[in-house]
Coordinates of C-alpha atoms and ligand atoms in Angstrom, one line a residue:
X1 CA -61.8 17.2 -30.4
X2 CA -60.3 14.2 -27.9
X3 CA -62.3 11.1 -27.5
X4 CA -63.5 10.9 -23.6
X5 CA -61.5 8.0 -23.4
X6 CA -57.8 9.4 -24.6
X7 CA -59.1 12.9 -22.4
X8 CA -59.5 10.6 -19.7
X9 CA -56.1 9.3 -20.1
X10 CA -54.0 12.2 -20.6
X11 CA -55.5 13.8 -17.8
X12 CA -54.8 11.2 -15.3
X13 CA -51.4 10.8 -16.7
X14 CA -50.9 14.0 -16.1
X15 CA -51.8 13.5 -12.4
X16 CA -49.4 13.3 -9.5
X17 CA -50.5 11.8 -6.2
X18 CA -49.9 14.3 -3.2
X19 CA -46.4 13.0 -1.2
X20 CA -47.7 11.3 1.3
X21 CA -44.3 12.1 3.7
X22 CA -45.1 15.9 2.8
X23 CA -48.9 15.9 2.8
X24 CA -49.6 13.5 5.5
X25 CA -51.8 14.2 8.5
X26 CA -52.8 12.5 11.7
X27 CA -56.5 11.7 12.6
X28 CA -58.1 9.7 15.5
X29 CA -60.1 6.6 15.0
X30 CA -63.2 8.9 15.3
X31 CA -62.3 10.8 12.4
X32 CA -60.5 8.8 9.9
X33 CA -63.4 7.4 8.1
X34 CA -63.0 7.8 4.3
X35 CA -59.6 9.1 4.8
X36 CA -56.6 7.8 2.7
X37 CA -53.8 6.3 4.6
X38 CA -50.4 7.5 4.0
X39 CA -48.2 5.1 5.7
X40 CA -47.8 1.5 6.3
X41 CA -49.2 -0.1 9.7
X42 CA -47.7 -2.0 10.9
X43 CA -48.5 -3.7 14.5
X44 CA -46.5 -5.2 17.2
X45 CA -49.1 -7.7 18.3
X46 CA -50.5 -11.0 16.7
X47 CA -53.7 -12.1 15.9
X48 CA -55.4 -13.7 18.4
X49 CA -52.9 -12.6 20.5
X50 CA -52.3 -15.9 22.2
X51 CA -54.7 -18.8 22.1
X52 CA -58.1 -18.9 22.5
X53 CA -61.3 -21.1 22.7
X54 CA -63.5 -20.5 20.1
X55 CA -66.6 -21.9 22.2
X56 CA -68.5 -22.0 25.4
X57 CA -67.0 -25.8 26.9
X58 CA -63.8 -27.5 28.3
X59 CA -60.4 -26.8 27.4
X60 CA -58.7 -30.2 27.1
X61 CA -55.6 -32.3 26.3
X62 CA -57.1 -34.2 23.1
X63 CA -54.9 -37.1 24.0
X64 CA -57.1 -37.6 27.4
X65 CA -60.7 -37.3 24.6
X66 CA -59.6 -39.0 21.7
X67 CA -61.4 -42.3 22.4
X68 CA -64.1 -40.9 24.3
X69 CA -67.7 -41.9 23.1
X70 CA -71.1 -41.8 23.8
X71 CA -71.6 -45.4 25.2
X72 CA -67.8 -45.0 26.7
X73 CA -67.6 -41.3 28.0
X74 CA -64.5 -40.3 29.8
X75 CA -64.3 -38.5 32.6
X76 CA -62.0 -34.9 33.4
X77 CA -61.4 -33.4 36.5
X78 CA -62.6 -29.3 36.5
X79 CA -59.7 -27.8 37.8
X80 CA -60.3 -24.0 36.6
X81 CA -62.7 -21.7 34.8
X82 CA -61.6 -19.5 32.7
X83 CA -63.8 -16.9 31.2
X84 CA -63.3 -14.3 28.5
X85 CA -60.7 -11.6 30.1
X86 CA -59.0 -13.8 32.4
X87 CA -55.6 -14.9 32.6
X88 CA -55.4 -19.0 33.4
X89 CA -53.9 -19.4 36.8
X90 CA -52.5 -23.2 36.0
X91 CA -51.2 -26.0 34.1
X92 CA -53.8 -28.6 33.0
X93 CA -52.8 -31.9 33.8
X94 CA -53.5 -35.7 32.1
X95 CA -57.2 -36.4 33.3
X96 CA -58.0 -32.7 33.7
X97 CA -59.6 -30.3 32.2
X98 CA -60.3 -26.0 32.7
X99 CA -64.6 -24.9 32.2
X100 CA -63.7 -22.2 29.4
X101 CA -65.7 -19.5 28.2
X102 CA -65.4 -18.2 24.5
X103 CA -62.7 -16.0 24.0
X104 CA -61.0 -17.4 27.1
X105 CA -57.5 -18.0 27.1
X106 CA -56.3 -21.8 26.5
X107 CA -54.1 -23.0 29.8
X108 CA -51.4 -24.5 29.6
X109 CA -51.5 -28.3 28.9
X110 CA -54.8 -28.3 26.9
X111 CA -54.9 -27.8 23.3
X112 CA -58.3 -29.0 22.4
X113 CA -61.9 -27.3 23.2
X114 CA -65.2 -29.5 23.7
X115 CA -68.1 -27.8 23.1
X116 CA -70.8 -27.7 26.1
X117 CA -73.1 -29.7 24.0
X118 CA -71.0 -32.8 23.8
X119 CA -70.8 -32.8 27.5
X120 CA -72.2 -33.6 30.7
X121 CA -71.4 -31.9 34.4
X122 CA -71.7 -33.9 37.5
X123 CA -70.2 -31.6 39.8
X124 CA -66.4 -30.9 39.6
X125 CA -66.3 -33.7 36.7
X126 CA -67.4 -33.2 33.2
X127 CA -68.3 -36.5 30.8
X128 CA -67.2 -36.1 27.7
X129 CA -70.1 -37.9 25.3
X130 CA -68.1 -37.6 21.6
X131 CA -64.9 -37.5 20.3
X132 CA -63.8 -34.1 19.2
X133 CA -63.8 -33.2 15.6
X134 CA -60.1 -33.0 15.8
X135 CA -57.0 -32.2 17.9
X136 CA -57.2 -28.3 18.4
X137 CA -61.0 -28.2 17.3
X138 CA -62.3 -25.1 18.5
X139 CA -59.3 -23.5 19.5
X140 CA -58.4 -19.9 17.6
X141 CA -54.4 -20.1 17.4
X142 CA -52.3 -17.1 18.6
X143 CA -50.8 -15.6 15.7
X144 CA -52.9 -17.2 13.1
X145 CA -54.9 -14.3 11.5
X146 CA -51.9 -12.3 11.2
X147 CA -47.9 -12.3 12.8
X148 CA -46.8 -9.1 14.5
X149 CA -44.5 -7.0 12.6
X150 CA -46.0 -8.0 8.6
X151 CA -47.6 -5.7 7.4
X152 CA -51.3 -5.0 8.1
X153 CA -52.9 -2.0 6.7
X154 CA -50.9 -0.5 3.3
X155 CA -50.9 3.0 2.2
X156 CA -53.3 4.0 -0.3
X157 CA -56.3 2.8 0.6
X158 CA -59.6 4.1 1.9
X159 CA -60.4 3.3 5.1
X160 CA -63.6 2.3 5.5
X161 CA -65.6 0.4 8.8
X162 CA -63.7 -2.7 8.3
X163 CA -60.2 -0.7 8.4
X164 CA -61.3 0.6 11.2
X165 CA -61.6 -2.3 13.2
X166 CA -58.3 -3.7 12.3
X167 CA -57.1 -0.4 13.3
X168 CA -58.6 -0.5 16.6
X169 CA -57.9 -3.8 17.1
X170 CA -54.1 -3.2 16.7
X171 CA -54.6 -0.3 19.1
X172 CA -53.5 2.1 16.3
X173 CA -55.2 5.3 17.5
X174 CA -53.4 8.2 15.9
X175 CA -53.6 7.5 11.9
X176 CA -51.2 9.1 9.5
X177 CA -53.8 10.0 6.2
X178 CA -53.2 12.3 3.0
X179 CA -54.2 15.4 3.8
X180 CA -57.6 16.4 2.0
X181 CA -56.7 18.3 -1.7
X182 CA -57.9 22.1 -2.3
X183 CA -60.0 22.4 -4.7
X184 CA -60.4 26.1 -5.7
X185 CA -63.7 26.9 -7.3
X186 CA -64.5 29.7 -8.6
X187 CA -67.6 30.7 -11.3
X188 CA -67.2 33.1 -13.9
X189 CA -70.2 35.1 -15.8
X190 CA -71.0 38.9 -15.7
X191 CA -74.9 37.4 -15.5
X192 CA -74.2 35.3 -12.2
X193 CA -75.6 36.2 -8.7
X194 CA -76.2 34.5 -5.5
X195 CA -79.2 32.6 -4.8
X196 CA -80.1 35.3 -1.7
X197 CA -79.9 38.3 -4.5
X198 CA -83.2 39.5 -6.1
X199 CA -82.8 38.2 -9.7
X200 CA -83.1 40.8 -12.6
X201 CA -84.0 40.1 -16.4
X202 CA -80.9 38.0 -17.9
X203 CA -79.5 36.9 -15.1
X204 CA -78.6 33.7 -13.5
X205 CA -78.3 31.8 -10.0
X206 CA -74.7 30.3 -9.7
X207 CA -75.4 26.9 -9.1
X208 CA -72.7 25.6 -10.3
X209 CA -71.0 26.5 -7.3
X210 CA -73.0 24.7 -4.7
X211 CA -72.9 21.5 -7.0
X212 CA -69.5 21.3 -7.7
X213 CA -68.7 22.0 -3.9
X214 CA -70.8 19.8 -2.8
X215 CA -69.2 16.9 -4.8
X216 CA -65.6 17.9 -4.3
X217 CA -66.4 17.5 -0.5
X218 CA -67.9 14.4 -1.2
X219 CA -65.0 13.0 -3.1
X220 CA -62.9 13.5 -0.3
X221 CA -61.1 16.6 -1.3
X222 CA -61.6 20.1 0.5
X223 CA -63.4 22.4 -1.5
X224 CA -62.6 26.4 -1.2
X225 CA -65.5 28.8 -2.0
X226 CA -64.0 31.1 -4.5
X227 CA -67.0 32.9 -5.2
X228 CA -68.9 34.8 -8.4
X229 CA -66.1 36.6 -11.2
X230 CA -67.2 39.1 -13.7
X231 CA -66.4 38.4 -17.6
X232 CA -63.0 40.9 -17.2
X233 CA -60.2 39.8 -17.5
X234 CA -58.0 41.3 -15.7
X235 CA -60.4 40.5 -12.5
X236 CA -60.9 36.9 -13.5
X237 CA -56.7 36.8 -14.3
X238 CA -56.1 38.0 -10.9
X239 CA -58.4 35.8 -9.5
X240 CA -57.2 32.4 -11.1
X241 CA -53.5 33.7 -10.3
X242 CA -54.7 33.4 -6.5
X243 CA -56.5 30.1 -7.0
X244 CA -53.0 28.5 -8.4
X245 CA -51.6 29.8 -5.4
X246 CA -53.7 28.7 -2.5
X247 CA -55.1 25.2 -4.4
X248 CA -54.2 22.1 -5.8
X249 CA -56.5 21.9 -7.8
X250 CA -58.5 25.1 -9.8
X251 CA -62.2 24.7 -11.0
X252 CA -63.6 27.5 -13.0
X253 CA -66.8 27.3 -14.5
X254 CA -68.1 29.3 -17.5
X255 CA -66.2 31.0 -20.3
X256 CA -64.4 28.3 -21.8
X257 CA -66.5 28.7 -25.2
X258 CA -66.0 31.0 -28.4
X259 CA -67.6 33.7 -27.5
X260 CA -66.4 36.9 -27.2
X261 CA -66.2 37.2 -22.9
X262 CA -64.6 33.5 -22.9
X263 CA -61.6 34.3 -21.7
X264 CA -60.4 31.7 -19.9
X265 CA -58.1 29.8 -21.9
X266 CA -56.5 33.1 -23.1
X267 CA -55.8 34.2 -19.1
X268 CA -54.5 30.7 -18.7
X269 CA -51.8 31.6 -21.2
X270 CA -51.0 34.6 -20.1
X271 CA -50.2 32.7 -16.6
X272 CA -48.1 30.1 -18.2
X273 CA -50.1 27.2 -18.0
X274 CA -49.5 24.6 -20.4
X275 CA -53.1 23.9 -22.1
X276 CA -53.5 20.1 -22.7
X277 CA -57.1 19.7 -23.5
X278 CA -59.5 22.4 -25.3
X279 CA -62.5 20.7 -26.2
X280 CA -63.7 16.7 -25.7
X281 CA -66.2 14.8 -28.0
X282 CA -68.9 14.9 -25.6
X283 CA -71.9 15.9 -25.1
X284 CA -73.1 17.7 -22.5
X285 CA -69.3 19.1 -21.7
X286 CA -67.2 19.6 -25.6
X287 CA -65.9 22.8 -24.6
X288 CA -63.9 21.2 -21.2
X289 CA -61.0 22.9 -20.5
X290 CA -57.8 21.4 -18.8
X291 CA -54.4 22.9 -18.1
X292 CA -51.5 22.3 -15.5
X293 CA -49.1 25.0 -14.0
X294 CA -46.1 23.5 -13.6
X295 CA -45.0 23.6 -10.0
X296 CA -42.1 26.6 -10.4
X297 CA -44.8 28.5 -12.4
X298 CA -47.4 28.3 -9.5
X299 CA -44.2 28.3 -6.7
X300 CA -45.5 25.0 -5.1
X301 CA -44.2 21.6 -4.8
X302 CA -46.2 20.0 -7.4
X303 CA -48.2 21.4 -10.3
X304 CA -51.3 22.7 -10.4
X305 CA -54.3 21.2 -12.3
X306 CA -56.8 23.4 -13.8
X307 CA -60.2 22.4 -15.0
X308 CA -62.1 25.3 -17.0
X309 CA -65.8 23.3 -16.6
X310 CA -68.5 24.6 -19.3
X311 CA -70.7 26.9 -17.9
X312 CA -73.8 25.4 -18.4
X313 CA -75.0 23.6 -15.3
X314 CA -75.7 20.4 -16.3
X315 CA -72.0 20.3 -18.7
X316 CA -70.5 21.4 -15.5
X317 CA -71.8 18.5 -13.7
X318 CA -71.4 15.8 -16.1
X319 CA -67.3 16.8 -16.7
X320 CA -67.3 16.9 -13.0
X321 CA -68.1 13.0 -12.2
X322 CA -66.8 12.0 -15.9
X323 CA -63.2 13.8 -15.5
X324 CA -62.5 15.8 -12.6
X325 CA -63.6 12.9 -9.7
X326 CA -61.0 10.4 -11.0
X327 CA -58.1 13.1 -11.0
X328 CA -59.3 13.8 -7.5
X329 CA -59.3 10.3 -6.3
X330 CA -56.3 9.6 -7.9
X331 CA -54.3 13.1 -6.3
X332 CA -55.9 12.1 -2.8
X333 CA -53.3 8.9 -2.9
X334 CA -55.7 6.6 -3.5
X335 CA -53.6 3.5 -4.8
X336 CA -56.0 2.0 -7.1
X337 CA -60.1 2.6 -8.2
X338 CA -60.0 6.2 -9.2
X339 CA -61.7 5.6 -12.5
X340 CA -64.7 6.2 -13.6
X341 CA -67.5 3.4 -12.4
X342 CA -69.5 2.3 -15.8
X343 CA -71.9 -0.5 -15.0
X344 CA -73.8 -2.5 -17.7
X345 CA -77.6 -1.7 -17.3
X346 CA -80.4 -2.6 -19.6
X347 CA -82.0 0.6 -21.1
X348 CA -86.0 1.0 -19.5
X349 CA -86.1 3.8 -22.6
X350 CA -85.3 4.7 -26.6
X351 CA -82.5 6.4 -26.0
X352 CA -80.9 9.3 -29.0
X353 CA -78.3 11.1 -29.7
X354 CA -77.2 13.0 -32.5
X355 CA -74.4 10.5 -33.2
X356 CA -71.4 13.1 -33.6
X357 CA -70.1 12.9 -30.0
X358 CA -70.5 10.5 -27.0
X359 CA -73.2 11.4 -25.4
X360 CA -74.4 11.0 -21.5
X361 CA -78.2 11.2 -20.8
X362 CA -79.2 11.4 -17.4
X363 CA -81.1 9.0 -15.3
X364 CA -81.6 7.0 -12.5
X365 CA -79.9 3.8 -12.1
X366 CA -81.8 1.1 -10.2
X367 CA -80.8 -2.6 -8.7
X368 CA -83.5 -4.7 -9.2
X369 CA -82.8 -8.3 -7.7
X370 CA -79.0 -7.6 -9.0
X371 CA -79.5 -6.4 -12.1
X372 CA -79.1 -2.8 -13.1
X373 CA -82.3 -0.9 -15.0
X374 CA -81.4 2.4 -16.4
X375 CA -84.4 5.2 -16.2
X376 CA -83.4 8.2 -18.5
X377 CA -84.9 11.1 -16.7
X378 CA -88.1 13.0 -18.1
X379 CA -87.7 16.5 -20.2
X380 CA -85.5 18.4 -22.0
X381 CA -82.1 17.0 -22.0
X382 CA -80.8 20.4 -22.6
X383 CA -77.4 20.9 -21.3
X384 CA -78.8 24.1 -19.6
X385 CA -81.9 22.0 -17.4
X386 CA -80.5 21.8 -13.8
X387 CA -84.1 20.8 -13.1
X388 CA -84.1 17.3 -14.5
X389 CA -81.1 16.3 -12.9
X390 CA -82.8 15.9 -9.6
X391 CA -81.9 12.2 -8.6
X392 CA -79.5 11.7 -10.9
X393 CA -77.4 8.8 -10.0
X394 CA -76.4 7.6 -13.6
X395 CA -75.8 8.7 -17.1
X396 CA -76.1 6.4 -19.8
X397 CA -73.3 6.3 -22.3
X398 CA -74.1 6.4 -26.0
X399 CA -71.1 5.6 -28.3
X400 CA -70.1 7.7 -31.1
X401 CA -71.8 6.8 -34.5
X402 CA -74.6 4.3 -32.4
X403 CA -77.5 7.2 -32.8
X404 CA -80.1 4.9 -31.1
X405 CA -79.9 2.4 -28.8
X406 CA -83.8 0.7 -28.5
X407 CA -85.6 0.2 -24.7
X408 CA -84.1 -3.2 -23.7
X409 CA -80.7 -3.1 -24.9
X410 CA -78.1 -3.2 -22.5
X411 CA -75.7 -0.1 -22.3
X412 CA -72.9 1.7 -20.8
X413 CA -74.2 3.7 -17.8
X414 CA -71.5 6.0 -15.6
X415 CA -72.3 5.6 -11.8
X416 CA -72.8 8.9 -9.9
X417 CA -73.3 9.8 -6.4
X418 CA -74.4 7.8 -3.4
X419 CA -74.1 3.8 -3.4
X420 CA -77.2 2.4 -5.0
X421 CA -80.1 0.6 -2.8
X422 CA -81.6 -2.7 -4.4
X423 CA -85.2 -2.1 -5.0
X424 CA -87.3 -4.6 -4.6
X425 CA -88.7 -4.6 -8.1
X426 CA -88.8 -2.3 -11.3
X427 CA -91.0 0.4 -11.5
X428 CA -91.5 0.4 -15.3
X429 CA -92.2 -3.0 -17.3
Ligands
LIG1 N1 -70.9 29.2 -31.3 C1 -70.8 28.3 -30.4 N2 -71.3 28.5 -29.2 C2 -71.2 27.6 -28.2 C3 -70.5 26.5 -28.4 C4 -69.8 26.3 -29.7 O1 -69.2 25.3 -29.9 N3 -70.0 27.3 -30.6 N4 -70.4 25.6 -27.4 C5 -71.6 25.5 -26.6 C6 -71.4 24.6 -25.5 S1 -71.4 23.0 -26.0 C7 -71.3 24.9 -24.2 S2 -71.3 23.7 -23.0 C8 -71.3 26.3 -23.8 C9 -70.2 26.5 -22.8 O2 -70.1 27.9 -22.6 P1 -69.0 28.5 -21.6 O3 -68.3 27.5 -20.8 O4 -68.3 29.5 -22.3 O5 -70.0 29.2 -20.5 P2 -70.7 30.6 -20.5 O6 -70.8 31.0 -21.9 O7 -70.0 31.4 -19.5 O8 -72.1 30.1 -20.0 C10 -72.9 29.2 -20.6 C11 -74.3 29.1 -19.9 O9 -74.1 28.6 -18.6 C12 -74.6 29.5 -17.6 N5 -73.7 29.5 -16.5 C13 -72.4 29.9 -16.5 N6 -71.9 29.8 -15.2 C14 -72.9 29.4 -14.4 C15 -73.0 29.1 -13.1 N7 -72.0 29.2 -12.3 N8 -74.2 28.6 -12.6 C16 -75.2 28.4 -13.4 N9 -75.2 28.7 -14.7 C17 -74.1 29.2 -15.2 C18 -74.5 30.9 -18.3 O10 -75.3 31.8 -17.8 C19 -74.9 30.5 -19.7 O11 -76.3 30.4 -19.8 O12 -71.1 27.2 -24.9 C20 -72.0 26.9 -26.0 N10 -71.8 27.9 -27.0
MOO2 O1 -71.3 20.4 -24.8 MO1 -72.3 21.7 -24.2 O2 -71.8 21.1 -22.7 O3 -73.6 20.8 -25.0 O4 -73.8 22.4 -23.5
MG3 MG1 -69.5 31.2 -23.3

């Protein structure tokens, strides 16, 4: 059995980013949030575009102000006003000076802004009560944020509200992203229905479908709804053959044990995958299964990756966020962060394990004034209890040969799901 940590590795080794010339779409600002970009941007204006006043006040020549004081104010001639939008009609002129508005674009001539406060208006002259701070106070330079034609945005990242802006701002409208990945997911078990059908003795809901849907969609990737396939192989063969074909990436979950209808990692064989990974030292998920189809055996451009998940709901789930999300993230084109998030969190619980493989207990993570608590959830931590996974949104970490860790210690806990919210104070103490 692999350690998590070398499984970890070879599988995102073993990961090629999609092309982003070949798998590149375009979206609109409206839709590109959480996209990945695919290509430079690069813009043809600067930042500010040309200079600007910073402040509500009077645009200036500092030379005219710079000995201006309260008991010995000097005196400027208004000549213009220039609010936020317009475009200044004149030069400003020794003993003048324009009534500017923030955002409003410096004339000609001044190079210094006074803010209202230091002032005083008598009509078409303004008194100028303090020295500026300094020549060019107050003034936002053109080009000083950023020169047009460097680059502004870089491939590979997400973009995000910030991103957004930038790309607005540059007037980039149509956005060239990585195309979403196809995640094929398909669940195998002769006992498996659909939650709509009337359940008989010995069967079982697929859940593991909706789950791991649900968080291939929220990684970013597309997920396709392969549906329920019976323990036979040559059904289950044909159906994997038309996962490799249609997806990136192949999730299966179920028959990846010993027993006698496992028959996944035989079928993979048979459809010349090359089998990396056949069991991990974890617990909930040893029996993980990952493979790639090399891109002339699956006709594509790039290989295929295949991940036969454990059947058991909560195995399914836990090699989901531990291996599957960061070979997602890192296919998507993301150019950096597709690991796994572990944050340091001080235990609110005894925590066990039976010492022989790392082991991930489920929990709740909480932010309490910036610290993380780690809740381990109540009941069974039974590998087949969907039920106590409910709010889940951590799973503490316990290390090979460290069978107890005691309530206050602080340990490895895997971040899952949505962004935490600081509480405002800890439940439990
Ligand atoms: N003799 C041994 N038995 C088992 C071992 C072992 O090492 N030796 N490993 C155990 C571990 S650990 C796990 S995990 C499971 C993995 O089993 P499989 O991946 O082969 O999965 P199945 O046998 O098909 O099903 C297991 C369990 O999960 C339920 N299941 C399956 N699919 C779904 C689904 N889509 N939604 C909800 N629940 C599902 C299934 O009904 C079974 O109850 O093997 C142990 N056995
Ligand atoms: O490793 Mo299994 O995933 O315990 O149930
Ligand atoms: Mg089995």
């Amino acid at each position: 059995m692999l350690p998590a940590s070398q499984a970890e590795a070879m599988i995102l080794d073993l990961v090629q980013p999609l092309d982003g010339k070949r798998n590149g779409e375009v979206v609109t600002l409206l839709t590109a949030i959480d996209r990945i970009l695919a290509a430079p941007v690069v813009s043809q204006l600067d930042f500010p575009h040309w200079d600007n006043s910073a402040m509500d006040g009077y645009a200036v020549r500092y030379e005219d102000v710079r000995t201006s004081h309260a008991e010995q104010p000097v005196a400027l001639e208004i000549v213009e006003e220039i609010r936020a939008g317009q475009a200044p009609k004149r030069e400003i002129k020794s003993g003048q000076a324009a009534r500017i508005f923030t955002g409003g674009v410096m004339p000609s001539g001044t190079d210094t802004v006074v803010i209202q406060e230091h002032t005083k208006r008598e009509g078409n002259h303004v008194f100028i009560f303090t020295a500026p701070p300094e020549e060019k106070a107050f003034v936002r330079e053109g080009a000083s944020f950023y020169q047009a034609g460097a680059p502004l945005l870089l491939p590979g990242i997400a973009l995000q509200p910030p991103e957004l802006a930038v790309l607005a701002a540059a007037q980039c409208t149509q956005i060239k992203v990585y195309r979403r990945p196809r995640v094929a997911i398909l669940s195998t078990g002769d006992e498996l229905i659909t939650p709509d059908q009337p359940l008989q003795l010995g069967q079982i809901v697929d859940s593991n479908q909706y789950a791991l849907a649900a968080l291939v969609a929220q990684t970013g990737a597309e997920p396709l709804h392969l549906g329920i396939f019976p323990d036979k192989p040559h059904i289950l063969r044909r159906a994997i053959s038309q996962a490799i074909a249609t997806a990136d990436v192949v999730l299966s979950s179920g028959g990846v044990s010993v027993g006698d209808y496992d028959y996944v990692e035989q079928i993979l064989a048979d459809l010349g995958a090359t089998i990396h990974i056949r069991a991990v030292a974890v617990k909930p998920g040893k029996p993980l299964t990952f493979a790639t189809f090399s891109a002339s055996v699956a006709s594509k451009h790039k290989p295929v990756l295949y991940f036969g998940l454990p059947g058991n709901p909560v195995s399914a789930l836990v090699s989901f966020w531990r291996f599957v999300q960061p070979a997602l993230r890192k296919l998507s084109g993301l150019a950096h962060s597709w690991g796994p998030m572990f944050v340091q969190a001080r235990s609110q619980h005894d925590l066990k394990s039976d010492g022989q493989r790392e082991t991930y207990l489920w929990g709740q993570l909480h932010l309490i004034e910036g610290c993380y608590e780690f809740h381990l959830a109540d009941g069974s931590h039974s590998s087949g209890n969907l039920i106590n996974l409910a709010q889940t949104n951590g799973l503490a970490v316990i290390p090979i040969g460290q069978p107890a860790i005691a309530k206050g210690e602080i340990i490895r806990v895997l971040q899952v799901g949505t962004p935490l919210i600081p509480l405002a104070h800890s439940k439990q103490n």
